[in-house]
Structure formats: structure tokens, C-alpha cells
Tab-separated table of C-alpha atoms in Angstrom:
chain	number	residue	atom	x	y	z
A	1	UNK	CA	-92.029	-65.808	-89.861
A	2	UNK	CA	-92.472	-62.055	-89.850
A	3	UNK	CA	-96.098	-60.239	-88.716
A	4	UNK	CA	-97.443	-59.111	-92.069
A	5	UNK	CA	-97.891	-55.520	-91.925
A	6	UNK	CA	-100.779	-53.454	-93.804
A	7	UNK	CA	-97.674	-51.184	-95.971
A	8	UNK	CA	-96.857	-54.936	-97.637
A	9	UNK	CA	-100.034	-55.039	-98.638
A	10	UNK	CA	-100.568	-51.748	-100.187
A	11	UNK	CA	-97.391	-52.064	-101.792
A	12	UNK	CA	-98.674	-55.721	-102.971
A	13	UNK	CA	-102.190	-54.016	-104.533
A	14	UNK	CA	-100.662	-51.669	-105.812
A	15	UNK	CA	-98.368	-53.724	-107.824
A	16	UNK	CA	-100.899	-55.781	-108.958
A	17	UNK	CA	-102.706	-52.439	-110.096
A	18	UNK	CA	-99.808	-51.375	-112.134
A	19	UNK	CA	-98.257	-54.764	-113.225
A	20	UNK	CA	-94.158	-53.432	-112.823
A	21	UNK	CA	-92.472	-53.511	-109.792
A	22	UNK	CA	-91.353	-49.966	-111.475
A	23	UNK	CA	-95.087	-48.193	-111.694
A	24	UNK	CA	-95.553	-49.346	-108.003
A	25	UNK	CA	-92.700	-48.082	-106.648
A	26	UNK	CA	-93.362	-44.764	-108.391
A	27	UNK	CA	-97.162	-44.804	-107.026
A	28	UNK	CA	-95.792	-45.296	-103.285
A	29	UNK	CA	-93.052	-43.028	-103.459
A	30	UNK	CA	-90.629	-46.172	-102.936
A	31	UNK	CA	-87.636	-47.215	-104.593
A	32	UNK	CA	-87.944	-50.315	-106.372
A	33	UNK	CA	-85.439	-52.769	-104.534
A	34	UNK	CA	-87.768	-51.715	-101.557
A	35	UNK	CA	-91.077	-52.879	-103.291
A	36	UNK	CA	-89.240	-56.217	-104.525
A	37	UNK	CA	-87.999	-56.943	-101.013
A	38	UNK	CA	-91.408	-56.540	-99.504
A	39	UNK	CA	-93.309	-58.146	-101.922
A	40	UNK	CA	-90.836	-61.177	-101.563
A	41	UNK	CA	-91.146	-60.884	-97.592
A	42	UNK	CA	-95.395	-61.208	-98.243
A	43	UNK	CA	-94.488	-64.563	-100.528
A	44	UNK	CA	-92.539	-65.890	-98.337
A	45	UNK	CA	-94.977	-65.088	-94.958
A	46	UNK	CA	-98.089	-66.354	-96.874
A	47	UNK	CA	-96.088	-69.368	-98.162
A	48	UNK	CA	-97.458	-68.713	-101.548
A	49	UNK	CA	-95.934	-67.098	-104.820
A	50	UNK	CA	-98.468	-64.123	-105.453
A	51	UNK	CA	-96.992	-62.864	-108.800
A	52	UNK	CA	-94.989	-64.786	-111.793
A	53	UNK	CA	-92.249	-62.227	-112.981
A	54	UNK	CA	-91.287	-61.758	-116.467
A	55	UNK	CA	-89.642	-59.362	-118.844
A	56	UNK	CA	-92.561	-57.764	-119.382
A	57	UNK	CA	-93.705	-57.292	-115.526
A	58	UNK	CA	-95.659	-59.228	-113.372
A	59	UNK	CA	-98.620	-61.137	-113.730
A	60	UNK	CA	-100.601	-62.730	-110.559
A	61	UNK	CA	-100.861	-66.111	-109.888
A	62	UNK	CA	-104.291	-67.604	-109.037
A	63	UNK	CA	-103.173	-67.217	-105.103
A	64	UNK	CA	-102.354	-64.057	-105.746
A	65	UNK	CA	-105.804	-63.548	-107.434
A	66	UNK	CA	-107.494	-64.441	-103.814
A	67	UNK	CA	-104.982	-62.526	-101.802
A	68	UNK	CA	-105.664	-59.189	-103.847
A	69	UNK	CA	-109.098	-59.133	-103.193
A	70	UNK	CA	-108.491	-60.400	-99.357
A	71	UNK	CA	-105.644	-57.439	-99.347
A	72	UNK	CA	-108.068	-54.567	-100.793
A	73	UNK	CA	-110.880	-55.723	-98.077
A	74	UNK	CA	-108.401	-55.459	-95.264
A	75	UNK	CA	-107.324	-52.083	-96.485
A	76	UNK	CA	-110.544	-50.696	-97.257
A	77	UNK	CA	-112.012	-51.644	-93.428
A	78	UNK	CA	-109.022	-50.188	-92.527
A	79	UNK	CA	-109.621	-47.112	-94.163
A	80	UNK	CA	-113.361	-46.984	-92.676
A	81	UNK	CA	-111.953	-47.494	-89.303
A	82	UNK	CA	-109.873	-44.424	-89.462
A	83	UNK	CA	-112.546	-42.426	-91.310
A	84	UNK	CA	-115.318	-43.187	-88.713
A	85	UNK	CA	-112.687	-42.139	-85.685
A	86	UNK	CA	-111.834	-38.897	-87.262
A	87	UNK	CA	-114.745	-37.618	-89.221
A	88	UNK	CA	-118.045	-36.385	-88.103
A	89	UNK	CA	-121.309	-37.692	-89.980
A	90	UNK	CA	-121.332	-34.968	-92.350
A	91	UNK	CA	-117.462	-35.148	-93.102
A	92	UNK	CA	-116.261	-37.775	-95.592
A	93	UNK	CA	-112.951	-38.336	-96.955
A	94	UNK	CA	-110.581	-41.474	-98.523
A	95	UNK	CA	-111.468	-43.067	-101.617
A	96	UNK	CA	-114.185	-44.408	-103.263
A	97	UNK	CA	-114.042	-46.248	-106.770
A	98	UNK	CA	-117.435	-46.542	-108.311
A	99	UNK	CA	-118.479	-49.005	-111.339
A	100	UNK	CA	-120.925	-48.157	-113.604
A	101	UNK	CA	-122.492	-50.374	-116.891
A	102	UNK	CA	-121.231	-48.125	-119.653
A	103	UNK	CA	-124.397	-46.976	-121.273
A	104	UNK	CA	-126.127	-45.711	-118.085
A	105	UNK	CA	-122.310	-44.221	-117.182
A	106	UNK	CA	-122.335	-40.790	-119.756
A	107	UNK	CA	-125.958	-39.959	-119.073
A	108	UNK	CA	-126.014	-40.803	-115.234
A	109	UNK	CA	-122.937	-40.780	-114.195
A	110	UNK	CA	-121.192	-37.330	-114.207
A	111	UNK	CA	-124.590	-35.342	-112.394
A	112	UNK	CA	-124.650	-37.816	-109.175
A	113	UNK	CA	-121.061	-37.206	-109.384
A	114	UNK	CA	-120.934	-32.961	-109.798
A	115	UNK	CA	-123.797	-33.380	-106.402
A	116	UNK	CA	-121.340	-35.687	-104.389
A	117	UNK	CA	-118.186	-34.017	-104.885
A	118	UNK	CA	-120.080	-30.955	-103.869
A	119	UNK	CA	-121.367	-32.257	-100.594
A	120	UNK	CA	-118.073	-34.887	-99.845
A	121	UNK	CA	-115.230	-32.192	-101.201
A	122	UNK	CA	-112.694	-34.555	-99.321
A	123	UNK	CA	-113.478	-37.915	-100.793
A	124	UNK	CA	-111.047	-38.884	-103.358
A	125	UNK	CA	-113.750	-40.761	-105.928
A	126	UNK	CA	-112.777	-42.164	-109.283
A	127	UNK	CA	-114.925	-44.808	-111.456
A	128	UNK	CA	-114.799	-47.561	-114.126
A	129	UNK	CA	-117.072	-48.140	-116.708
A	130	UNK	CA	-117.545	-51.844	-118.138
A	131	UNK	CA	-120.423	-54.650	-118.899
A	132	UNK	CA	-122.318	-56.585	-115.916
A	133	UNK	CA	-120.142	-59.259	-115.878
A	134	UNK	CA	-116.503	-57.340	-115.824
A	135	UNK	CA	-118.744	-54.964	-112.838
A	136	UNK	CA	-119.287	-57.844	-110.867
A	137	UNK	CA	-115.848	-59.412	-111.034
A	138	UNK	CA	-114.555	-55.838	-109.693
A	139	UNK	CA	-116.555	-55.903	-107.096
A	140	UNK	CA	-115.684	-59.513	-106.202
A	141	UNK	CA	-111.876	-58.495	-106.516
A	142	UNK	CA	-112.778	-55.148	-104.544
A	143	UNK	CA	-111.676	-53.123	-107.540
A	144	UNK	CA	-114.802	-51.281	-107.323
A	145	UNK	CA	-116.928	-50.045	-103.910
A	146	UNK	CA	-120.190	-50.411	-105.229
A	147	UNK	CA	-121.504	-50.148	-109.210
A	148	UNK	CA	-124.669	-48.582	-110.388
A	149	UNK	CA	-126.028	-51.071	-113.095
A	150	UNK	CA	-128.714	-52.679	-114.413
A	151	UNK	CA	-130.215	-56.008	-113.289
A	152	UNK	CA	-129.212	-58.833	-114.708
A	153	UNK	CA	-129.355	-62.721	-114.510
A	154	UNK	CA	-126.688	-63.170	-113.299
A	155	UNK	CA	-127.028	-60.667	-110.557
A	156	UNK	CA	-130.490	-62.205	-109.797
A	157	UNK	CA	-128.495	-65.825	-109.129
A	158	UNK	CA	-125.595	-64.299	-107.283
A	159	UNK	CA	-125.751	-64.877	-103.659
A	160	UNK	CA	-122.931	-62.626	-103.132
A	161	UNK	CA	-123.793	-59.614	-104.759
A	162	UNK	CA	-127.286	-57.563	-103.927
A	163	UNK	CA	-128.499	-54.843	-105.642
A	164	UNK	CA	-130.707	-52.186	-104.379
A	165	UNK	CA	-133.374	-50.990	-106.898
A	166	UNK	CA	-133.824	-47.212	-108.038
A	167	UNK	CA	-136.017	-47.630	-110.856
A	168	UNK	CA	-137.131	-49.436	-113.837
A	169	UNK	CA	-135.876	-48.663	-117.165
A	170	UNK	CA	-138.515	-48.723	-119.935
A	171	UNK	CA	-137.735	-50.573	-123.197
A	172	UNK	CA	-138.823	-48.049	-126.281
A	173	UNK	CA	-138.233	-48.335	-130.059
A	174	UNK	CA	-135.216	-46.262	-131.726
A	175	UNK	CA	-135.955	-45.756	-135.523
A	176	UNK	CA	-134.481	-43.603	-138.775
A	177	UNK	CA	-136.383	-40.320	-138.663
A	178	UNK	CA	-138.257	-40.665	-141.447
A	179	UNK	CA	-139.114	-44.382	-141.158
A	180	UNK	CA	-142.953	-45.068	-142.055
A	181	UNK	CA	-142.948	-46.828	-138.232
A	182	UNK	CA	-141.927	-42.877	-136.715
A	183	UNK	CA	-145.010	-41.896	-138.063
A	184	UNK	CA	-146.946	-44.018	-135.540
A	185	UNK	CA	-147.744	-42.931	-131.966
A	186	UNK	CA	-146.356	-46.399	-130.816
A	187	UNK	CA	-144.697	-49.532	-132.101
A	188	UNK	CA	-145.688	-53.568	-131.675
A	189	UNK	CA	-143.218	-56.435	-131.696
A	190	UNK	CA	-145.176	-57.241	-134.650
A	191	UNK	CA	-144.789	-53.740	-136.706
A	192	UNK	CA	-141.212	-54.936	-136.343
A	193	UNK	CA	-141.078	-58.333	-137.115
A	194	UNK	CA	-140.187	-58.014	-141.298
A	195	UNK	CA	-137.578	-55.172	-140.160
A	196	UNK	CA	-134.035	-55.198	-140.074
A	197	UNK	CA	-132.202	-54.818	-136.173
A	198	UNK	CA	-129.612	-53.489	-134.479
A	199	UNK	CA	-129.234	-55.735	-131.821
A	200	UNK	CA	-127.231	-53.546	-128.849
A	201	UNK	CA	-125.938	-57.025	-127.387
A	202	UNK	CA	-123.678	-55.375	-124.486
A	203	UNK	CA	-124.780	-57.934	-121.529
A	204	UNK	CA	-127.283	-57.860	-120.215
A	205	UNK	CA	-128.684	-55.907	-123.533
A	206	UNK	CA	-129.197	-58.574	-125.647
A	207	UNK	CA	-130.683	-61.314	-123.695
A	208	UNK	CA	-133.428	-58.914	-121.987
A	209	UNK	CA	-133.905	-57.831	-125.431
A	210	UNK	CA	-134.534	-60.445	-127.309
A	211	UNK	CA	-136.748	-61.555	-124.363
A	212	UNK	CA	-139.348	-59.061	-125.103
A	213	UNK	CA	-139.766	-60.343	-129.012
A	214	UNK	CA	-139.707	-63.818	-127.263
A	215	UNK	CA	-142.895	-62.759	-125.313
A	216	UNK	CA	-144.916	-61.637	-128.002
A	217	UNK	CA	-143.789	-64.823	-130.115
A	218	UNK	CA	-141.782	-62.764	-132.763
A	219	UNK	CA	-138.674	-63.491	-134.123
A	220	UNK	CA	-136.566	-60.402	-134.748
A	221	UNK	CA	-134.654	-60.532	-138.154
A	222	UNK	CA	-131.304	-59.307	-135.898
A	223	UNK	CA	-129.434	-57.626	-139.299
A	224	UNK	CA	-126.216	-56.001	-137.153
A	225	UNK	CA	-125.282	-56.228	-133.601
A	226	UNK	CA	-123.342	-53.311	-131.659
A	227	UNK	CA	-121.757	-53.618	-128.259
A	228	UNK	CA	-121.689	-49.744	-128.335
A	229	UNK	CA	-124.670	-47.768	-127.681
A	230	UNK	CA	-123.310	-44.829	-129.993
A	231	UNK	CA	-122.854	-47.107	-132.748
A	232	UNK	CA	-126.170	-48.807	-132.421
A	233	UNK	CA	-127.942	-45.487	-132.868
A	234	UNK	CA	-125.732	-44.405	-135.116
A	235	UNK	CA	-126.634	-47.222	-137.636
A	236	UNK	CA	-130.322	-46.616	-137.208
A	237	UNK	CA	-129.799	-43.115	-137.758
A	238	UNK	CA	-128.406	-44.287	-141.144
A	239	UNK	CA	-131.575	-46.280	-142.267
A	240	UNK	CA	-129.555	-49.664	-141.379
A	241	UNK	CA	-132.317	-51.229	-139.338
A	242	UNK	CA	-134.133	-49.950	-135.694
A	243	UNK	CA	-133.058	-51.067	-132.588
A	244	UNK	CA	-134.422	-51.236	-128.776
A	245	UNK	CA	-133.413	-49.747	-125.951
A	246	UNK	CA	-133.676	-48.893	-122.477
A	247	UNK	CA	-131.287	-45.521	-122.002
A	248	UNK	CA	-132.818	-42.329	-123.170
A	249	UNK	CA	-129.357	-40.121	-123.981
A	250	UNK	CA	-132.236	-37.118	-124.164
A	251	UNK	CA	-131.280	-35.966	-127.314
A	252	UNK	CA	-133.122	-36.631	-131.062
A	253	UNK	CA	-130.153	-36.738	-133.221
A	254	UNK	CA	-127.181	-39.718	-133.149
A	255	UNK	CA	-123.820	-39.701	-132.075
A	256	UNK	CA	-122.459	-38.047	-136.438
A	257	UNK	CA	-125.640	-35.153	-136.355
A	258	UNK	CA	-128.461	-37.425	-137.855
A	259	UNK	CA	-131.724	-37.113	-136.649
A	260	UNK	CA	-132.983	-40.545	-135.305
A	261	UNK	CA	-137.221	-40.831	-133.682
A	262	UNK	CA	-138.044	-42.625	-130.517
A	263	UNK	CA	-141.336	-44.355	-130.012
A	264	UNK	CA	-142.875	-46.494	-127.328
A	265	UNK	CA	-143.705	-50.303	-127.489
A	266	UNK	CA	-146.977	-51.548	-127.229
A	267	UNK	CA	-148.127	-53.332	-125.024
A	268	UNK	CA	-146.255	-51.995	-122.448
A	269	UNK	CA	-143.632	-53.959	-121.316
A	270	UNK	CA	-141.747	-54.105	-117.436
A	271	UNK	CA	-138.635	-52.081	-117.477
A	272	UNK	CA	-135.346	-53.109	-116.612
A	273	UNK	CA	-134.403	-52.312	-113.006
A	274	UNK	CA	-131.248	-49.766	-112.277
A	275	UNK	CA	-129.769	-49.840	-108.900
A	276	UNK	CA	-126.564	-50.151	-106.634
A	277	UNK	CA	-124.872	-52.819	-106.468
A	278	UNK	CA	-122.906	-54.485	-103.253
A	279	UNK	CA	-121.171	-57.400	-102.201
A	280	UNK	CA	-123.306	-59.200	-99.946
A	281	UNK	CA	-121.156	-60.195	-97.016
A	282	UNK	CA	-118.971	-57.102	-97.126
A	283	UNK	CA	-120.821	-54.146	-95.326
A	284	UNK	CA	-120.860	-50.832	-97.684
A	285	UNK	CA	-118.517	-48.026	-95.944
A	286	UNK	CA	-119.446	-44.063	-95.274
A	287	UNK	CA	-118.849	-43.282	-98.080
A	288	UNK	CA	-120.467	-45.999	-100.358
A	289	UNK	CA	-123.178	-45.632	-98.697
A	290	UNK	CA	-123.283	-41.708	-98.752
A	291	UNK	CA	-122.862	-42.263	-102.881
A	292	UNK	CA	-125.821	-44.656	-102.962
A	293	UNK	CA	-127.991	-42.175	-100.658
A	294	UNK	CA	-126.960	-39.643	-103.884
A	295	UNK	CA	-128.270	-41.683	-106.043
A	296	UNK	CA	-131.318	-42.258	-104.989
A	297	UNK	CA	-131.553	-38.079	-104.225
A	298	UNK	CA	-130.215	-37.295	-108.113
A	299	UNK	CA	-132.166	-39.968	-110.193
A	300	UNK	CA	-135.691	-39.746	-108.099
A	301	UNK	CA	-137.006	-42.372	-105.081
A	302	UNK	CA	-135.180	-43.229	-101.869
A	303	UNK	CA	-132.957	-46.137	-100.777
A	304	UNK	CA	-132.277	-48.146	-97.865
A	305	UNK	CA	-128.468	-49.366	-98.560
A	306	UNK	CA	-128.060	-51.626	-95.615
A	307	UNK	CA	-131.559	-53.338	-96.200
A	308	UNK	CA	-131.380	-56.702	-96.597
């Protein structure tokens, strides 16, 4: 049995990143019989088959599942070891893939970016956008570094992930324009009881939602339900029903022009936390940590990233 080097297991991540033995030789400048001979040297070393190979490329086995996210935590303290012997505190570079819960990603996204890029020139960041649960099982796999998101249940009942609070999202009322409810200077679960909703039932929308009519002992009449946050303003903006939210877009008008009215609930009701989120037993690097200290400096407050 042959040691098994760190190059066998980028070549292995990235072919389970691309899915053809083709793409991954092309993303590490390789030629192809050189990918499939290491890839078959890493099988044969961790007695396991990591990928089943058809026509159509390769898919991973449920071994292989486990030894990606084993392979991208090796490389990734590997990466932090050679960062922290060559940089200096204020010099950052290697990559950094952030998550971030797809509402919260247009409006919060791109300015902590435009600030980190700014201050960490060298650091090779990309993101991916997605719901709480498809976040979490990136950062399980190590697909993502960290993910800004909102709390959920599930994150609350996860003993490997933590998340690190910014602040709290307030829930407000999104109506048509000229809707006889705009015309108040605030909205009850009760004004709203008889009227049609748009339910925006992206996890963990609609179950924190739906919560806050289950509070007040209302039952929402729950007309259309949108996974997109465009489209669920965009159908209140066309008189189809209101809807609640947490993410203020700060703009009046929806997604096709139409003028849509925001108004608070009454009585106030606790918002829904937004923070960074970690793996629990896998220490944040340099530069995770340097995006969640940005964070905290872009969106208002202060973090601690490493307290427990």
C-alpha cells in the first residue's frame, strides 16, 4: 500500500466537484489517464470504491460521500497551515467559499463582499446561495467555509453547527399599495386573518411564519406559496394576497415596477436572528474568521467568532 499523498486528494475533490474525469483533469491542468490512475490508486489505498463510473460521468458512492468531506478538511487545514507560515496578520490569501440563505444573499451579500475584497485583495472568495438545509449540508461536506443565514430549527438542534448572532430580523407586513390595510400605521394578525397570503415558504420562511399567526391564535387563509422572494412580492404587488417578511430589499416597488407598501405588525413580535454559521468541531481559518469580523463591521454590532 502506497502513502496517500494530498495531490490524490485534490485531484479526488475536484472530480467530485466536476463529476467527469474530463472537467477535472482540465481544472488541474492534468491529462485525464493521469486523474483516472490516481483516483484508482486512492480506491485502492482506502480499500473503498469512492465513485461509480458511467457514461455519463461519475457519481460518488456513500464512502466517497464521507471521504470528500474528510478530503476538503485535510486540504483546507492544509491550506491554513501554509497561510499562517507565510502571511502576516494583516495579509490574507487562498480561498474562501461563503454560503449565504438566498434572500439575505442580493441585499447583504455583495457590500460585505466589495469591503473584504478591498481589505483581503489576495483571497480568492467565491459563494453559494441556497435554503438552510442545502447551507448546512455544505458546510457538513466542507463545500462552504462558513454561511451567513438565518436561524433556524434545525440549526438550534444541531450539535455540530453553531451560529454566531448579528442581529434580529423583524417580521413586517408586505401589502398592494393601495390596499385599505396600507392605509394603517400598523397591521394585527387579526387585520389579516379574512385576507388572502402569500406564504414565502423557503425554509426556514414558512415555519417561523406561520408561527407568528400561531401565537396570536389566527389562522392565515395561505392563498399562494412562493419559494422566491421576488415572486412573493411580486404577487402582492399584483393585489393577489399580502405576505410577511423579514428582508427589507429597501426599495417600495416589486421585482416588474409595481409599487407594493410595507407596514409593521402589532404587537411587536421577536425577530429572526442572522448570523455566521460554523461547524462546531472544525476551527474557522484566517480567513473565515476575517469574513465574519466583516460582517459584523458592514451590517452593525461586533462578533466573537471563536466564542463558544
Amino acid at each position: 500500500m502506497h502513502e496517500i499523498s494530498f495531490r490524490q486528494l485534490e485531484y479526488f475533490v475536484a472530480a467530485a466537484e466536476t463529476g467527469t474525469v474530463t472537467a477535472a483533469a482540465a481544472k488541474v491542468h492534468l491529462t485525464q489517464s493521469a486523474v483516472s490512475t490516481s483516483l484508482a490508486e486512492l480506491e485502492e489505498n482506502l480499500g473503498v470504491q469512492l465513485f461509480l463510473r458511467h457514461a455519463r460521468g461519475l457519481k460518488l458512492t456513500a464512502p466517497g460521500r464521507q471521504a470528500l468531506a474528510d478530503a476538503r478538511r485535510l486540504l483546507s487545514g492544509v491550506d491554513e497551515l501554509r497561510d499562517s507560515a507565510r502571511e502576516t496578520q494583516t495579509s490574507l490569501s487562498g480561498s474562501l467559499v461563503v454560503g449565504c440563505y438566498s434572500t439575505l444573499a442580493a441585499v447583504l451579500l455583495p457590500r460585505v463582499i466589495a469591503a473584504f475584497v478591498a481589505k483581503y485583495p489576495d483571497v480568492d472568495l467565491s459563494f453559494i446561495e441556497g435554503s438552510d438545509q442545502y447551507l448546512a449540508g455544505q458546510l457538513r461536506s466542507v463545500g462552504c467555509d462558513i454561511a451567513l443565514m438565518y436561524e433556524a430549527p434545525e440549526l438550534t438542534l444541531a450539535k455540530d453547527l453553531r451560529m454566531t448572532a448579528l442581529y434580529a430580523a423583524e417580521p413586517y407586513v408586505l401589502l398592494p399599495a393601495h390596499h385599505r390595510l396600507a392605509a394603517q400605521d400598523e397591521v394585527s394578525m387579526t387585520d389579516l386573518a379574512a385576507e388572502p397570503m402569500v406564504l414565502f415558504d423557503l425554509p426556514p420562511g414558512a415555519t417561523y411564519f406561520l408561527s407568528l399567526f400561531k401565537d396570536e391564535d389566527v389562522t392565515p387563509n395561505v392563498r399562494y406559496r412562493a419559494t422566491n422572494f421576488e415572486m412573493a412580492r411580486s404577487l402582492v404587488a399584483h393585489g393577489l394576497g399580502y405576505s410577511v417578511l423579514t428582508q427589507h430589499p429597501g426599495i417600495s416597488i416589486s421585482y416588474d415596477g409595481i409599487e407594493i407598501a410595507t407596514r409593521p405588525l402589532t404587537p411587536r413580535r421577536p425577530g429572526l436572528n442572522v448570523g455566521i454559521v460554523r461547524l462546531t468541531d472544525l476551527a474557522p481559518s484566517r480567513r473565515a474568521t476575517a469574513f465574519a469580523e466583516q460582517c459584523a463591521e458592514t451590517l452593525g454590532g461586533s462578533i466573537d467568532f471563536f466564542d463558544g
